[in-house]
């Protein structure tokens, strides 16, 4: 047999007028001049000649193991290529979004750094030396260095309470930035959790713990409770105790309770008198009107500070700077 080959074909010819191995395909007993077998990729062609003329043409399609492997490799390579393209696209999109967020925050901070007020815009209670504010996402991007540097007569901001979490699994969208920048500006910081009475107290405490890392010099954790959401008072107090006990066990310090005067006297009275109180009571000249002792007083919700585009809540500490320092975490 003579074999002719090229990159794409193999041609096998039988000697003229001699039997060929594929005799079964030529109908034995008949005179066959020759058989030409041509194989192109996976298509096999057999042509028989009689008296110099082609007598029959037979096409056989067959897939060799080598061809299947090559095709499988090509298909897998294409799939991997598509997967990598999708991964690269998603990664690139995430980076672009992150850069946009960073740029927007930078622009907003630069803008707020030029926000200045001649006064705080409210009456500041006299006879208090330690003043502060509290913020959440509603104050948007704040330039904390401008807040730190503002001073009207002898009054300046010393501390900031910032919203950290709410209910189950919710973290204030500005918390991470505020928490970092407040400390960098040299202000005393504290974090609070907005309590939902309809949810487990322990589960809400775990949400707060997962988001807030307290360091030496920070204020104790705060529970902000303002509404019952229809929960019976006994159930409400039970869940509040769960939150307070879970957080105190984790951080090793008793939390502070924030609420308004009326809510405290109606729902929390007596059971929580052992905790420090941050009382909200507006339009009072010198202090909140409540029967028990208090540590912080939120006296106004419409104050102004440099570096912030919106109004903010103003607070005072019930004591001097030495007593305030004793309140801070030292671990």
PDB file of C-alpha atoms in Angstrom:
ATOM      1  CA  UNK A   1       0.000   0.000   0.000  1.00  0.00           C
ATOM      2  CA  UNK A   2       1.129   3.524  -0.743  1.00  0.00           C
ATOM      3  CA  UNK A   3       0.174   6.257   1.754  1.00  0.00           C
ATOM      4  CA  UNK A   4      -0.008   9.939   0.920  1.00  0.00           C
ATOM      5  CA  UNK A   5      -0.356  12.413   3.769  1.00  0.00           C
ATOM      6  CA  UNK A   6      -0.822  16.078   4.298  1.00  0.00           C
ATOM      7  CA  UNK A   7      -1.860  18.092   7.346  1.00  0.00           C
ATOM      8  CA  UNK A   8      -5.557  17.479   6.631  1.00  0.00           C
ATOM      9  CA  UNK A   9      -5.838  14.329   4.570  1.00  0.00           C
ATOM     10  CA  UNK A  10      -4.680  10.750   4.348  1.00  0.00           C
ATOM     11  CA  UNK A  11      -5.016   8.908   1.022  1.00  0.00           C
ATOM     12  CA  UNK A  12      -4.570   5.169   0.810  1.00  0.00           C
ATOM     13  CA  UNK A  13      -4.526   3.443  -2.596  1.00  0.00           C
ATOM     14  CA  UNK A  14      -4.656  -0.195  -3.467  1.00  0.00           C
ATOM     15  CA  UNK A  15      -2.361  -1.612  -6.157  1.00  0.00           C
ATOM     16  CA  UNK A  16      -3.941  -1.839  -9.604  1.00  0.00           C
ATOM     17  CA  UNK A  17      -6.058  -4.975 -10.066  1.00  0.00           C
ATOM     18  CA  UNK A  18      -5.013  -6.523  -6.762  1.00  0.00           C
ATOM     19  CA  UNK A  19      -7.187  -7.506  -3.782  1.00  0.00           C
ATOM     20  CA  UNK A  20      -7.430  -4.884  -1.090  1.00  0.00           C
ATOM     21  CA  UNK A  21      -8.045  -5.277   2.641  1.00  0.00           C
ATOM     22  CA  UNK A  22     -11.457  -3.658   2.338  1.00  0.00           C
ATOM     23  CA  UNK A  23     -12.702  -6.432   0.048  1.00  0.00           C
ATOM     24  CA  UNK A  24     -15.832  -6.785   2.148  1.00  0.00           C
ATOM     25  CA  UNK A  25     -16.798  -3.283   1.081  1.00  0.00           C
ATOM     26  CA  UNK A  26     -16.343  -4.026  -2.646  1.00  0.00           C
ATOM     27  CA  UNK A  27     -18.770  -6.933  -3.019  1.00  0.00           C
ATOM     28  CA  UNK A  28     -16.583 -10.024  -3.298  1.00  0.00           C
ATOM     29  CA  UNK A  29     -16.583 -11.769  -6.626  1.00  0.00           C
ATOM     30  CA  UNK A  30     -16.711  -8.635  -8.746  1.00  0.00           C
ATOM     31  CA  UNK A  31     -13.742  -7.221 -10.559  1.00  0.00           C
ATOM     32  CA  UNK A  32     -12.641  -4.031  -8.891  1.00  0.00           C
ATOM     33  CA  UNK A  33      -9.797  -2.127 -10.452  1.00  0.00           C
ATOM     34  CA  UNK A  34      -8.949  -0.243  -7.266  1.00  0.00           C
ATOM     35  CA  UNK A  35     -10.254   1.383  -4.145  1.00  0.00           C
ATOM     36  CA  UNK A  36      -9.210   4.845  -3.054  1.00  0.00           C
ATOM     37  CA  UNK A  37      -9.799   5.700   0.594  1.00  0.00           C
ATOM     38  CA  UNK A  38      -9.623   9.363   1.527  1.00  0.00           C
ATOM     39  CA  UNK A  39      -9.875  10.522   5.133  1.00  0.00           C
ATOM     40  CA  UNK A  40     -10.356  14.220   5.853  1.00  0.00           C
ATOM     41  CA  UNK A  41     -10.566  14.986   9.573  1.00  0.00           C
ATOM     42  CA  UNK A  42     -13.444  12.763  10.716  1.00  0.00           C
ATOM     43  CA  UNK A  43     -14.999  12.131   7.214  1.00  0.00           C
ATOM     44  CA  UNK A  44     -13.920   8.901   5.537  1.00  0.00           C
ATOM     45  CA  UNK A  45     -14.552   8.583   1.748  1.00  0.00           C
ATOM     46  CA  UNK A  46     -14.204   5.289  -0.157  1.00  0.00           C
ATOM     47  CA  UNK A  47     -14.339   5.342  -3.966  1.00  0.00           C
ATOM     48  CA  UNK A  48     -14.209   2.080  -5.995  1.00  0.00           C
ATOM     49  CA  UNK A  49     -13.207   2.121  -9.656  1.00  0.00           C
ATOM     50  CA  UNK A  50     -14.093  -0.408 -12.375  1.00  0.00           C
ATOM     51  CA  UNK A  51     -12.569  -0.145 -15.839  1.00  0.00           C
ATOM     52  CA  UNK A  52     -11.231   3.292 -15.016  1.00  0.00           C
ATOM     53  CA  UNK A  53     -14.613   4.660 -14.000  1.00  0.00           C
ATOM     54  CA  UNK A  54     -15.812   5.322 -10.503  1.00  0.00           C
ATOM     55  CA  UNK A  55     -18.367   2.720  -9.564  1.00  0.00           C
ATOM     56  CA  UNK A  56     -19.367   3.583  -6.018  1.00  0.00           C
ATOM     57  CA  UNK A  57     -18.843   6.295  -3.514  1.00  0.00           C
ATOM     58  CA  UNK A  58     -19.195   5.654   0.182  1.00  0.00           C
ATOM     59  CA  UNK A  59     -18.941   8.317   2.841  1.00  0.00           C
ATOM     60  CA  UNK A  60     -18.390   7.302   6.412  1.00  0.00           C
ATOM     61  CA  UNK A  61     -18.511   9.831   9.192  1.00  0.00           C
ATOM     62  CA  UNK A  62     -16.529   8.763  12.194  1.00  0.00           C
ATOM     63  CA  UNK A  63     -15.256  10.605  15.222  1.00  0.00           C
ATOM     64  CA  UNK A  64     -11.825   9.562  16.349  1.00  0.00           C
ATOM     65  CA  UNK A  65     -10.816   9.712  19.996  1.00  0.00           C
ATOM     66  CA  UNK A  66      -8.203  12.305  19.085  1.00  0.00           C
ATOM     67  CA  UNK A  67     -10.817  14.510  17.407  1.00  0.00           C
ATOM     68  CA  UNK A  68     -13.202  14.253  20.383  1.00  0.00           C
ATOM     69  CA  UNK A  69     -10.430  15.212  22.786  1.00  0.00           C
ATOM     70  CA  UNK A  70      -9.454  18.186  20.646  1.00  0.00           C
ATOM     71  CA  UNK A  71     -13.035  19.392  20.356  1.00  0.00           C
ATOM     72  CA  UNK A  72     -13.603  18.919  24.113  1.00  0.00           C
ATOM     73  CA  UNK A  73     -10.449  20.891  24.855  1.00  0.00           C
ATOM     74  CA  UNK A  74     -11.595  23.738  22.584  1.00  0.00           C
ATOM     75  CA  UNK A  75     -15.048  23.854  24.205  1.00  0.00           C
ATOM     76  CA  UNK A  76     -13.584  23.846  27.727  1.00  0.00           C
ATOM     77  CA  UNK A  77     -11.088  26.531  26.763  1.00  0.00           C
ATOM     78  CA  UNK A  78     -13.900  28.729  25.452  1.00  0.00           C
ATOM     79  CA  UNK A  79     -15.914  28.230  28.662  1.00  0.00           C
ATOM     80  CA  UNK A  80     -12.898  29.082  30.818  1.00  0.00           C
ATOM     81  CA  UNK A  81     -12.275  32.138  28.698  1.00  0.00           C
ATOM     82  CA  UNK A  82     -15.876  33.314  29.200  1.00  0.00           C
ATOM     83  CA  UNK A  83     -15.691  32.693  32.954  1.00  0.00           C
ATOM     84  CA  UNK A  84     -12.485  34.694  33.238  1.00  0.00           C
ATOM     85  CA  UNK A  85     -13.994  37.525  31.210  1.00  0.00           C
ATOM     86  CA  UNK A  86     -16.983  37.619  33.582  1.00  0.00           C
ATOM     87  CA  UNK A  87     -14.693  37.601  36.651  1.00  0.00           C
ATOM     88  CA  UNK A  88     -12.517  40.389  35.246  1.00  0.00           C
ATOM     89  CA  UNK A  89     -15.618  42.424  34.360  1.00  0.00           C
ATOM     90  CA  UNK A  90     -17.130  42.050  37.853  1.00  0.00           C
ATOM     91  CA  UNK A  91     -13.814  42.838  39.556  1.00  0.00           C
ATOM     92  CA  UNK A  92     -13.278  45.907  37.372  1.00  0.00           C
ATOM     93  CA  UNK A  93     -16.840  47.106  38.039  1.00  0.00           C
ATOM     94  CA  UNK A  94     -16.378  46.712  41.811  1.00  0.00           C
ATOM     95  CA  UNK A  95     -13.140  48.731  41.711  1.00  0.00           C
ATOM     96  CA  UNK A  96     -14.796  51.484  39.657  1.00  0.00           C
ATOM     97  CA  UNK A  97     -17.751  51.698  42.077  1.00  0.00           C
ATOM     98  CA  UNK A  98     -15.386  51.813  45.067  1.00  0.00           C
ATOM     99  CA  UNK A  99     -13.349  54.582  43.449  1.00  0.00           C
ATOM    100  CA  UNK A 100     -16.520  56.556  42.693  1.00  0.00           C
ATOM    101  CA  UNK A 101     -17.640  56.266  46.346  1.00  0.00           C
ATOM    102  CA  UNK A 102     -14.218  57.386  47.589  1.00  0.00           C
ATOM    103  CA  UNK A 103     -14.160  60.337  45.193  1.00  0.00           C
ATOM    104  CA  UNK A 104     -17.700  61.398  46.120  1.00  0.00           C
ATOM    105  CA  UNK A 105     -16.892  61.266  49.845  1.00  0.00           C
ATOM    106  CA  UNK A 106     -13.686  63.226  49.258  1.00  0.00           C
ATOM    107  CA  UNK A 107     -15.547  65.912  47.300  1.00  0.00           C
ATOM    108  CA  UNK A 108     -18.292  66.136  49.958  1.00  0.00           C
ATOM    109  CA  UNK A 109     -15.711  66.406  52.736  1.00  0.00           C
ATOM    110  CA  UNK A 110     -13.890  69.173  50.899  1.00  0.00           C
ATOM    111  CA  UNK A 111     -17.189  70.967  50.428  1.00  0.00           C
ATOM    112  CA  UNK A 112     -18.186  70.653  54.102  1.00  0.00           C
ATOM    113  CA  UNK A 113     -14.757  71.875  55.215  1.00  0.00           C
ATOM    114  CA  UNK A 114     -15.833  75.309  53.962  1.00  0.00           C
ATOM    115  CA  UNK A 115     -19.149  75.231  55.885  1.00  0.00           C
ATOM    116  CA  UNK A 116     -18.792  77.650  58.776  1.00  0.00           C
ATOM    117  CA  UNK A 117     -21.232  79.298  61.171  1.00  0.00           C
ATOM    118  CA  UNK A 118     -20.639  82.343  63.361  1.00  0.00           C
ATOM    119  CA  UNK A 119     -22.526  80.640  66.187  1.00  0.00           C
ATOM    120  CA  UNK A 120     -23.974  77.224  67.033  1.00  0.00           C
ATOM    121  CA  UNK A 121     -27.409  78.565  66.118  1.00  0.00           C
ATOM    122  CA  UNK A 122     -29.002  77.642  69.462  1.00  0.00           C
ATOM    123  CA  UNK A 123     -28.915  78.655  73.085  1.00  0.00           C
ATOM    124  CA  UNK A 124     -26.144  76.742  74.843  1.00  0.00           C
ATOM    125  CA  UNK A 125     -26.920  75.782  78.477  1.00  0.00           C
ATOM    126  CA  UNK A 126     -24.677  77.574  80.927  1.00  0.00           C
ATOM    127  CA  UNK A 127     -22.752  75.964  83.770  1.00  0.00           C
ATOM    128  CA  UNK A 128     -21.564  72.996  81.636  1.00  0.00           C
ATOM    129  CA  UNK A 129     -17.982  72.595  80.493  1.00  0.00           C
ATOM    130  CA  UNK A 130     -18.158  69.424  78.388  1.00  0.00           C
ATOM    131  CA  UNK A 131     -20.219  69.709  75.191  1.00  0.00           C
ATOM    132  CA  UNK A 132     -20.896  67.279  72.379  1.00  0.00           C
ATOM    133  CA  UNK A 133     -23.121  66.271  69.486  1.00  0.00           C
ATOM    134  CA  UNK A 134     -24.640  63.043  68.140  1.00  0.00           C
ATOM    135  CA  UNK A 135     -24.908  62.056  64.463  1.00  0.00           C
ATOM    136  CA  UNK A 136     -26.049  59.347  62.074  1.00  0.00           C
ATOM    137  CA  UNK A 137     -26.264  58.858  58.308  1.00  0.00           C
ATOM    138  CA  UNK A 138     -28.636  61.821  58.090  1.00  0.00           C
ATOM    139  CA  UNK A 139     -25.721  64.208  58.669  1.00  0.00           C
ATOM    140  CA  UNK A 140     -24.072  62.676  55.587  1.00  0.00           C
ATOM    141  CA  UNK A 141     -20.336  63.371  55.175  1.00  0.00           C
ATOM    142  CA  UNK A 142     -18.932  65.462  58.023  1.00  0.00           C
ATOM    143  CA  UNK A 143     -15.543  67.170  58.137  1.00  0.00           C
ATOM    144  CA  UNK A 144     -14.629  66.226  61.681  1.00  0.00           C
ATOM    145  CA  UNK A 145     -11.524  68.368  61.881  1.00  0.00           C
ATOM    146  CA  UNK A 146     -13.709  71.426  61.275  1.00  0.00           C
ATOM    147  CA  UNK A 147     -16.038  70.253  64.044  1.00  0.00           C
ATOM    148  CA  UNK A 148     -13.067  69.868  66.380  1.00  0.00           C
ATOM    149  CA  UNK A 149     -11.667  73.315  65.576  1.00  0.00           C
ATOM    150  CA  UNK A 150     -14.913  75.257  66.047  1.00  0.00           C
ATOM    151  CA  UNK A 151     -15.134  77.333  69.198  1.00  0.00           C
ATOM    152  CA  UNK A 152     -17.644  79.992  70.201  1.00  0.00           C
ATOM    153  CA  UNK A 153     -16.464  81.911  73.277  1.00  0.00           C
ATOM    154  CA  UNK A 154     -15.545  79.110  75.703  1.00  0.00           C
ATOM    155  CA  UNK A 155     -17.710  76.427  74.102  1.00  0.00           C
ATOM    156  CA  UNK A 156     -16.275  73.733  71.808  1.00  0.00           C
ATOM    157  CA  UNK A 157     -17.223  70.157  70.897  1.00  0.00           C
ATOM    158  CA  UNK A 158     -15.436  67.521  72.982  1.00  0.00           C
ATOM    159  CA  UNK A 159     -17.338  64.307  72.273  1.00  0.00           C
ATOM    160  CA  UNK A 160     -19.545  62.714  69.615  1.00  0.00           C
ATOM    161  CA  UNK A 161     -22.073  59.909  69.878  1.00  0.00           C
ATOM    162  CA  UNK A 162     -22.490  58.173  66.510  1.00  0.00           C
ATOM    163  CA  UNK A 163     -25.147  55.712  65.413  1.00  0.00           C
ATOM    164  CA  UNK A 164     -23.665  52.282  64.781  1.00  0.00           C
ATOM    165  CA  UNK A 165     -26.497  49.784  64.334  1.00  0.00           C
ATOM    166  CA  UNK A 166     -30.247  49.309  64.317  1.00  0.00           C
ATOM    167  CA  UNK A 167     -32.312  46.169  64.946  1.00  0.00           C
ATOM    168  CA  UNK A 168     -30.947  42.978  63.401  1.00  0.00           C
ATOM    169  CA  UNK A 169     -28.161  43.054  60.838  1.00  0.00           C
ATOM    170  CA  UNK A 170     -28.385  46.770  60.066  1.00  0.00           C
ATOM    171  CA  UNK A 171     -25.358  49.046  60.311  1.00  0.00           C
ATOM    172  CA  UNK A 172     -25.592  52.778  59.747  1.00  0.00           C
ATOM    173  CA  UNK A 173     -24.104  53.448  56.325  1.00  0.00           C
ATOM    174  CA  UNK A 174     -21.905  56.279  57.610  1.00  0.00           C
ATOM    175  CA  UNK A 175     -20.767  54.525  60.778  1.00  0.00           C
ATOM    176  CA  UNK A 176     -17.435  53.126  59.568  1.00  0.00           C
ATOM    177  CA  UNK A 177     -16.310  56.467  58.215  1.00  0.00           C
ATOM    178  CA  UNK A 178     -17.554  58.469  61.198  1.00  0.00           C
ATOM    179  CA  UNK A 179     -16.056  56.049  63.711  1.00  0.00           C
ATOM    180  CA  UNK A 180     -12.628  56.310  62.107  1.00  0.00           C
ATOM    181  CA  UNK A 181     -12.585  60.038  61.330  1.00  0.00           C
ATOM    182  CA  UNK A 182     -13.885  61.151  64.734  1.00  0.00           C
ATOM    183  CA  UNK A 183     -10.947  59.494  66.480  1.00  0.00           C
ATOM    184  CA  UNK A 184      -8.474  60.835  63.901  1.00  0.00           C
ATOM    185  CA  UNK A 185      -9.750  64.377  64.577  1.00  0.00           C
ATOM    186  CA  UNK A 186      -9.005  63.986  68.293  1.00  0.00           C
ATOM    187  CA  UNK A 187     -12.618  63.908  69.488  1.00  0.00           C
ATOM    188  CA  UNK A 188     -13.969  61.499  72.103  1.00  0.00           C
ATOM    189  CA  UNK A 189     -16.356  59.034  70.459  1.00  0.00           C
ATOM    190  CA  UNK A 190     -19.213  56.809  71.572  1.00  0.00           C
ATOM    191  CA  UNK A 191     -21.406  54.378  69.610  1.00  0.00           C
ATOM    192  CA  UNK A 192     -25.120  53.718  70.021  1.00  0.00           C
ATOM    193  CA  UNK A 193     -27.603  51.071  68.899  1.00  0.00           C
ATOM    194  CA  UNK A 194     -31.153  52.001  67.892  1.00  0.00           C
ATOM    195  CA  UNK A 195     -33.392  49.445  69.605  1.00  0.00           C
ATOM    196  CA  UNK A 196     -36.360  47.752  67.934  1.00  0.00           C
ATOM    197  CA  UNK A 197     -38.649  46.392  70.653  1.00  0.00           C
ATOM    198  CA  UNK A 198     -40.121  43.814  68.261  1.00  0.00           C
ATOM    199  CA  UNK A 199     -36.778  41.992  67.945  1.00  0.00           C
ATOM    200  CA  UNK A 200     -34.689  39.837  70.267  1.00  0.00           C
ATOM    201  CA  UNK A 201     -32.570  41.886  72.655  1.00  0.00           C
ATOM    202  CA  UNK A 202     -29.706  39.400  72.542  1.00  0.00           C
ATOM    203  CA  UNK A 203     -29.687  39.209  68.739  1.00  0.00           C
ATOM    204  CA  UNK A 204     -29.623  43.015  68.521  1.00  0.00           C
ATOM    205  CA  UNK A 205     -26.736  43.106  70.979  1.00  0.00           C
ATOM    206  CA  UNK A 206     -24.797  40.689  68.768  1.00  0.00           C
ATOM    207  CA  UNK A 207     -25.401  42.970  65.798  1.00  0.00           C
ATOM    208  CA  UNK A 208     -23.882  45.867  67.734  1.00  0.00           C
ATOM    209  CA  UNK A 209     -20.942  43.785  68.930  1.00  0.00           C
ATOM    210  CA  UNK A 210     -20.172  42.625  65.390  1.00  0.00           C
ATOM    211  CA  UNK A 211     -19.938  46.231  64.177  1.00  0.00           C
ATOM    212  CA  UNK A 212     -18.335  48.138  67.053  1.00  0.00           C
ATOM    213  CA  UNK A 213     -14.800  47.794  68.353  1.00  0.00           C
ATOM    214  CA  UNK A 214     -14.287  49.918  71.457  1.00  0.00           C
ATOM    215  CA  UNK A 215     -10.800  51.158  72.326  1.00  0.00           C
ATOM    216  CA  UNK A 216      -9.331  52.852  75.398  1.00  0.00           C
ATOM    217  CA  UNK A 217     -10.567  56.429  75.505  1.00  0.00           C
ATOM    218  CA  UNK A 218     -13.976  55.626  74.001  1.00  0.00           C
ATOM    219  CA  UNK A 219     -17.273  56.206  75.777  1.00  0.00           C
ATOM    220  CA  UNK A 220     -19.307  53.202  77.009  1.00  0.00           C
ATOM    221  CA  UNK A 221     -21.764  51.634  74.532  1.00  0.00           C
ATOM    222  CA  UNK A 222     -25.230  53.190  74.342  1.00  0.00           C
ATOM    223  CA  UNK A 223     -28.721  51.717  73.909  1.00  0.00           C
ATOM    224  CA  UNK A 224     -31.118  54.127  72.188  1.00  0.00           C
ATOM    225  CA  UNK A 225     -34.719  53.156  72.978  1.00  0.00           C
ATOM    226  CA  UNK A 226     -37.563  55.497  72.076  1.00  0.00           C
ATOM    227  CA  UNK A 227     -40.607  53.448  70.983  1.00  0.00           C
ATOM    228  CA  UNK A 228     -42.501  50.309  72.013  1.00  0.00           C
ATOM    229  CA  UNK A 229     -43.791  49.405  68.519  1.00  0.00           C
ATOM    230  CA  UNK A 230     -46.819  47.887  70.243  1.00  0.00           C
ATOM    231  CA  UNK A 231     -44.778  45.479  72.397  1.00  0.00           C
ATOM    232  CA  UNK A 232     -46.172  44.994  75.947  1.00  0.00           C
ATOM    233  CA  UNK A 233     -44.108  46.804  78.614  1.00  0.00           C
ATOM    234  CA  UNK A 234     -42.996  43.590  80.335  1.00  0.00           C
ATOM    235  CA  UNK A 235     -41.737  42.110  77.077  1.00  0.00           C
ATOM    236  CA  UNK A 236     -40.051  45.390  76.221  1.00  0.00           C
ATOM    237  CA  UNK A 237     -38.158  45.501  79.520  1.00  0.00           C
ATOM    238  CA  UNK A 238     -37.120  41.869  79.158  1.00  0.00           C
ATOM    239  CA  UNK A 239     -35.579  42.491  75.729  1.00  0.00           C
ATOM    240  CA  UNK A 240     -33.891  45.686  76.903  1.00  0.00           C
ATOM    241  CA  UNK A 241     -32.279  43.739  79.764  1.00  0.00           C
ATOM    242  CA  UNK A 242     -31.087  41.087  77.305  1.00  0.00           C
ATOM    243  CA  UNK A 243     -29.319  43.741  75.236  1.00  0.00           C
ATOM    244  CA  UNK A 244     -27.760  45.478  78.227  1.00  0.00           C
ATOM    245  CA  UNK A 245     -26.524  42.257  79.852  1.00  0.00           C
ATOM    246  CA  UNK A 246     -25.102  40.831  76.608  1.00  0.00           C
ATOM    247  CA  UNK A 247     -23.229  44.025  75.766  1.00  0.00           C
ATOM    248  CA  UNK A 248     -21.938  44.514  79.310  1.00  0.00           C
ATOM    249  CA  UNK A 249     -20.607  40.939  79.403  1.00  0.00           C
ATOM    250  CA  UNK A 250     -18.777  41.416  76.112  1.00  0.00           C
ATOM    251  CA  UNK A 251     -17.223  44.855  76.676  1.00  0.00           C
ATOM    252  CA  UNK A 252     -16.783  44.603  80.426  1.00  0.00           C
ATOM    253  CA  UNK A 253     -18.524  47.912  81.132  1.00  0.00           C
ATOM    254  CA  UNK A 254     -22.123  48.919  81.851  1.00  0.00           C
ATOM    255  CA  UNK A 255     -23.891  50.534  78.871  1.00  0.00           C
ATOM    256  CA  UNK A 256     -25.605  53.914  78.896  1.00  0.00           C
ATOM    257  CA  UNK A 257     -29.353  54.190  78.213  1.00  0.00           C
ATOM    258  CA  UNK A 258     -30.585  56.933  75.889  1.00  0.00           C
ATOM    259  CA  UNK A 259     -34.265  57.879  75.794  1.00  0.00           C
ATOM    260  CA  UNK A 260     -36.565  60.828  76.291  1.00  0.00           C
ATOM    261  CA  UNK A 261     -37.798  61.750  79.752  1.00  0.00           C
ATOM    262  CA  UNK A 262     -41.422  60.738  79.213  1.00  0.00           C
ATOM    263  CA  UNK A 263     -40.537  57.309  77.770  1.00  0.00           C
ATOM    264  CA  UNK A 264     -38.198  56.535  80.650  1.00  0.00           C
ATOM    265  CA  UNK A 265     -40.708  57.407  83.319  1.00  0.00           C
ATOM    266  CA  UNK A 266     -43.492  55.447  81.604  1.00  0.00           C
ATOM    267  CA  UNK A 267     -41.713  52.240  80.585  1.00  0.00           C
ATOM    268  CA  UNK A 268     -38.245  51.956  82.177  1.00  0.00           C
ATOM    269  CA  UNK A 269     -38.681  53.521  85.592  1.00  0.00           C
ATOM    270  CA  UNK A 270     -37.174  51.673  88.594  1.00  0.00           C
ATOM    271  CA  UNK A 271     -35.934  48.599  86.642  1.00  0.00           C
ATOM    272  CA  UNK A 272     -33.062  50.529  85.005  1.00  0.00           C
ATOM    273  CA  UNK A 273     -32.200  53.210  87.532  1.00  0.00           C
ATOM    274  CA  UNK A 274     -28.802  51.581  88.073  1.00  0.00           C
ATOM    275  CA  UNK A 275     -27.630  52.465  84.554  1.00  0.00           C
ATOM    276  CA  UNK A 276     -26.192  55.793  83.433  1.00  0.00           C
ATOM    277  CA  UNK A 277     -28.825  57.851  81.648  1.00  0.00           C
ATOM    278  CA  UNK A 278     -28.550  60.033  78.544  1.00  0.00           C
ATOM    279  CA  UNK A 279     -31.820  61.981  78.649  1.00  0.00           C
ATOM    280  CA  UNK A 280     -33.432  63.812  75.760  1.00  0.00           C
ATOM    281  CA  UNK A 281     -35.476  66.814  76.863  1.00  0.00           C
ATOM    282  CA  UNK A 282     -35.672  69.897  74.649  1.00  0.00           C
ATOM    283  CA  UNK A 283     -36.436  73.545  75.422  1.00  0.00           C
ATOM    284  CA  UNK A 284     -35.334  73.298  79.033  1.00  0.00           C
ATOM    285  CA  UNK A 285     -33.225  76.171  80.356  1.00  0.00           C
ATOM    286  CA  UNK A 286     -30.756  74.361  82.572  1.00  0.00           C
ATOM    287  CA  UNK A 287     -31.390  70.598  82.834  1.00  0.00           C
ATOM    288  CA  UNK A 288     -33.838  67.795  81.961  1.00  0.00           C
ATOM    289  CA  UNK A 289     -36.816  67.489  84.275  1.00  0.00           C
ATOM    290  CA  UNK A 290     -36.539  63.948  85.579  1.00  0.00           C
ATOM    291  CA  UNK A 291     -36.630  62.416  89.061  1.00  0.00           C
ATOM    292  CA  UNK A 292     -33.402  60.446  88.784  1.00  0.00           C
ATOM    293  CA  UNK A 293     -29.746  61.327  88.160  1.00  0.00           C
ATOM    294  CA  UNK A 294     -28.462  61.661  84.608  1.00  0.00           C
ATOM    295  CA  UNK A 295     -25.057  61.741  82.907  1.00  0.00           C
ATOM    296  CA  UNK A 296     -25.787  63.268  79.485  1.00  0.00           C
ATOM    297  CA  UNK A 297     -28.476  65.656  78.353  1.00  0.00           C
ATOM    298  CA  UNK A 298     -29.601  66.078  74.738  1.00  0.00           C
ATOM    299  CA  UNK A 299     -30.902  69.598  74.985  1.00  0.00           C
ATOM    300  CA  UNK A 300     -31.444  70.635  71.358  1.00  0.00           C
ATOM    301  CA  UNK A 301     -31.913  69.015  67.943  1.00  0.00           C
ATOM    302  CA  UNK A 302     -31.329  72.050  65.735  1.00  0.00           C
ATOM    303  CA  UNK A 303     -27.739  73.045  66.364  1.00  0.00           C
ATOM    304  CA  UNK A 304     -25.118  73.957  63.776  1.00  0.00           C
ATOM    305  CA  UNK A 305     -21.433  73.102  63.637  1.00  0.00           C
ATOM    306  CA  UNK A 306     -18.706  73.817  61.125  1.00  0.00           C
ATOM    307  CA  UNK A 307     -18.047  71.007  58.671  1.00  0.00           C
ATOM    308  CA  UNK A 308     -21.655  69.775  58.595  1.00  0.00           C
ATOM    309  CA  UNK A 309     -24.347  70.729  56.104  1.00  0.00           C
ATOM    310  CA  UNK A 310     -27.283  69.675  58.280  1.00  0.00           C
ATOM    311  CA  UNK A 311     -28.605  70.463  61.734  1.00  0.00           C
ATOM    312  CA  UNK A 312     -27.368  68.253  64.580  1.00  0.00           C
ATOM    313  CA  UNK A 313     -28.360  67.247  68.110  1.00  0.00           C
ATOM    314  CA  UNK A 314     -26.438  69.005  70.893  1.00  0.00           C
ATOM    315  CA  UNK A 315     -25.540  67.401  74.223  1.00  0.00           C
ATOM    316  CA  UNK A 316     -23.797  68.212  77.477  1.00  0.00           C
ATOM    317  CA  UNK A 317     -22.110  66.055  80.105  1.00  0.00           C
ATOM    318  CA  UNK A 318     -23.277  66.442  83.700  1.00  0.00           C
ATOM    319  CA  UNK A 319     -19.903  66.993  85.309  1.00  0.00           C
ATOM    320  CA  UNK A 320     -16.483  68.528  84.785  1.00  0.00           C
ATOM    321  CA  UNK A 321     -13.672  67.331  82.520  1.00  0.00           C
ATOM    322  CA  UNK A 322     -12.073  65.171  85.233  1.00  0.00           C
ATOM    323  CA  UNK A 323     -15.327  63.313  85.860  1.00  0.00           C
ATOM    324  CA  UNK A 324     -15.753  62.934  82.108  1.00  0.00           C
ATOM    325  CA  UNK A 325     -12.301  61.340  81.781  1.00  0.00           C
ATOM    326  CA  UNK A 326     -13.173  58.815  84.493  1.00  0.00           C
ATOM    327  CA  UNK A 327     -16.161  57.688  82.427  1.00  0.00           C
ATOM    328  CA  UNK A 328     -14.014  56.685  79.435  1.00  0.00           C
ATOM    329  CA  UNK A 329     -12.889  53.117  78.856  1.00  0.00           C
ATOM    330  CA  UNK A 330      -9.390  52.394  80.115  1.00  0.00           C
ATOM    331  CA  UNK A 331      -8.847  48.837  78.942  1.00  0.00           C
TER     332      UNK A 331
END
